[in-house]
CSV table of C-alpha atoms in Angstrom, one decimal:
chain,number,residue,atom,x,y,z
L,1,MET,CA,-20.2,6.7,15.4
L,2,ALA,CA,-21.5,3.1,15.7
L,3,PHE,CA,-19.2,0.2,14.6
L,4,LYS,CA,-20.6,-1.7,11.6
L,5,LEU,CA,-19.8,-5.4,11.8
L,6,ALA,CA,-20.1,-5.8,8.0
L,7,GLN,CA,-17.2,-4.0,6.3
L,8,SER,CA,-16.4,-3.4,2.7
L,9,GLU,CA,-14.0,-5.9,1.1
L,10,THR,CA,-11.4,-3.2,0.3
L,11,TYR,CA,-10.2,0.2,1.6
L,12,GLN,CA,-7.9,2.9,0.4
L,13,GLN,CA,-4.8,4.1,2.1
L,14,LYS,CA,-2.5,7.0,1.3
L,15,ILE,CA,1.1,5.9,1.0
L,16,GLU,CA,4.1,8.3,1.3
L,17,VAL,CA,7.3,7.3,-0.4
L,18,GLN,CA,10.5,9.2,0.4
L,19,LEU,CA,13.2,9.0,-2.3
L,20,VAL,CA,16.6,10.7,-2.5
L,21,GLY,CA,16.5,12.9,-5.7
L,22,GLU,CA,19.3,13.6,-8.1
L,23,SER,CA,20.3,16.6,-6.0
L,24,GLY,CA,20.7,14.4,-2.9
L,25,LYS,CA,17.7,15.9,-1.2
L,26,VAL,CA,14.8,13.7,0.1
L,27,GLU,CA,11.7,14.1,-2.0
L,28,LYS,CA,8.3,13.0,-0.8
L,29,HIS,CA,5.8,11.4,-3.1
L,30,ASP,CA,2.4,10.0,-2.4
L,31,PHE,CA,-0.3,7.9,-4.0
L,32,LYS,CA,-3.3,6.0,-2.8
L,33,VAL,CA,-3.4,2.2,-2.8
L,34,THR,CA,-6.4,-0.1,-2.4
L,35,PHE,CA,-5.9,-2.9,0.1
L,36,LYS,CA,-8.1,-6.0,0.7
L,37,ARG,CA,-9.5,-6.3,4.2
L,38,CYS,CA,-8.2,-9.3,6.1
L,39,SER,CA,-9.6,-11.3,9.0
L,40,ASN,CA,-7.4,-12.0,12.0
L,41,ASP,CA,-6.9,-15.6,10.7
L,42,ARG,CA,-5.7,-14.3,7.3
L,43,LEU,CA,-3.4,-11.8,9.0
L,44,GLU,CA,-1.8,-14.6,10.9
L,45,ASP,CA,-1.1,-16.4,7.7
L,46,LEU,CA,0.4,-13.3,6.2
L,47,ARG,CA,2.8,-12.7,9.1
L,48,GLY,CA,5.1,-15.5,7.9
L,49,LYS,CA,5.4,-14.2,4.4
L,50,THR,CA,7.8,-11.7,2.8
L,51,GLY,CA,6.7,-8.2,2.3
L,52,LYS,CA,6.4,-8.7,-1.5
L,53,GLU,CA,4.3,-11.8,-1.0
L,54,VAL,CA,2.0,-9.9,1.4
L,55,LEU,CA,1.6,-7.0,-1.0
L,56,GLN,CA,0.9,-9.4,-3.9
L,57,GLU,CA,-2.0,-10.8,-1.9
L,58,VAL,CA,-3.5,-7.6,-0.4
L,59,VAL,CA,-3.0,-4.8,-3.0
L,60,THR,CA,-5.8,-4.6,-5.5
L,61,GLY,CA,-5.3,-1.2,-7.1
L,62,TRP,CA,-3.9,2.3,-6.9
L,63,SER,CA,-4.4,5.9,-8.0
L,64,GLY,CA,-1.8,8.7,-8.3
L,65,VAL,CA,1.0,6.7,-9.8
L,66,THR,CA,2.2,8.5,-12.9
L,67,ASP,CA,4.9,8.4,-15.6
L,68,ASP,CA,7.4,11.2,-16.3
L,69,ASP,CA,4.8,13.2,-18.2
L,70,GLY,CA,2.2,13.0,-15.4
L,71,ALA,CA,0.0,10.5,-17.2
L,72,ALA,CA,-1.7,7.9,-14.9
L,73,ILE,CA,-0.1,4.5,-14.9
L,74,PRO,CA,-2.7,1.7,-14.7
L,75,PHE,CA,-2.6,-0.9,-12.0
L,76,ASN,CA,-1.7,-4.2,-13.5
L,77,GLU,CA,0.7,-7.1,-12.7
L,78,GLU,CA,3.6,-5.7,-14.8
L,79,ASN,CA,3.4,-2.2,-13.4
L,80,PHE,CA,2.9,-3.4,-9.8
L,81,ASP,CA,6.0,-5.6,-10.1
L,82,ALA,CA,7.9,-2.6,-11.4
L,83,LEU,CA,6.8,-0.5,-8.4
L,84,LEU,CA,7.9,-3.3,-6.0
L,85,GLN,CA,11.4,-3.2,-7.5
L,86,ILE,CA,11.8,0.3,-6.0
L,87,PRO,CA,12.9,-0.4,-2.4
L,88,ALA,CA,11.5,2.8,-0.9
L,89,ALA,CA,8.1,2.2,-2.5
L,90,SER,CA,8.0,-1.5,-1.5
L,91,PHE,CA,8.9,-0.6,2.1
L,92,ALA,CA,6.3,2.2,2.3
L,93,LEU,CA,3.6,-0.1,1.0
L,94,VAL,CA,4.4,-2.9,3.5
L,95,LYS,CA,4.6,-0.3,6.3
L,96,GLY,CA,1.4,1.3,5.2
L,97,PHE,CA,-0.5,-2.0,5.1
L,98,TRP,CA,0.5,-3.1,8.6
L,99,GLU,CA,0.0,0.3,10.1
L,100,SER,CA,-3.5,0.6,8.5
L,101,ILE,CA,-4.6,-2.4,10.4
L,102,VAL,CA,-3.4,-1.4,13.9
L,103,VAL,CA,-3.1,2.4,13.9
L,104,ALA,CA,-6.1,4.7,14.0
L,105,ARG,CA,-5.6,7.4,11.5
L,106,GLU,CA,-6.4,11.0,12.5
L,107,LYS,CA,-8.5,13.1,10.2
L,108,ASN,CA,-6.7,16.0,8.5
């Protein structure tokens, strides 16, 4: 496939979050997040920031985040801040962003 110099402004990435459940077993959860594409110059600026600061600048949306009843939770500042308060979710998002830039994903 030919490489297109012009790219979309955003892209989606699957994020997997591992949490210890009430039984003490690790439970895997996933959702899709939309990241802004960044130039190399912008990435250099982001390297000096905290994970939370990076995410606040590059995350533009999500799908697959639900409440206890399975209803979709909309992406907005309040809900995003609540997600970032969950250490495993915040870590998975930061890891997912940086890996999406440098690691070629295999097709399933």
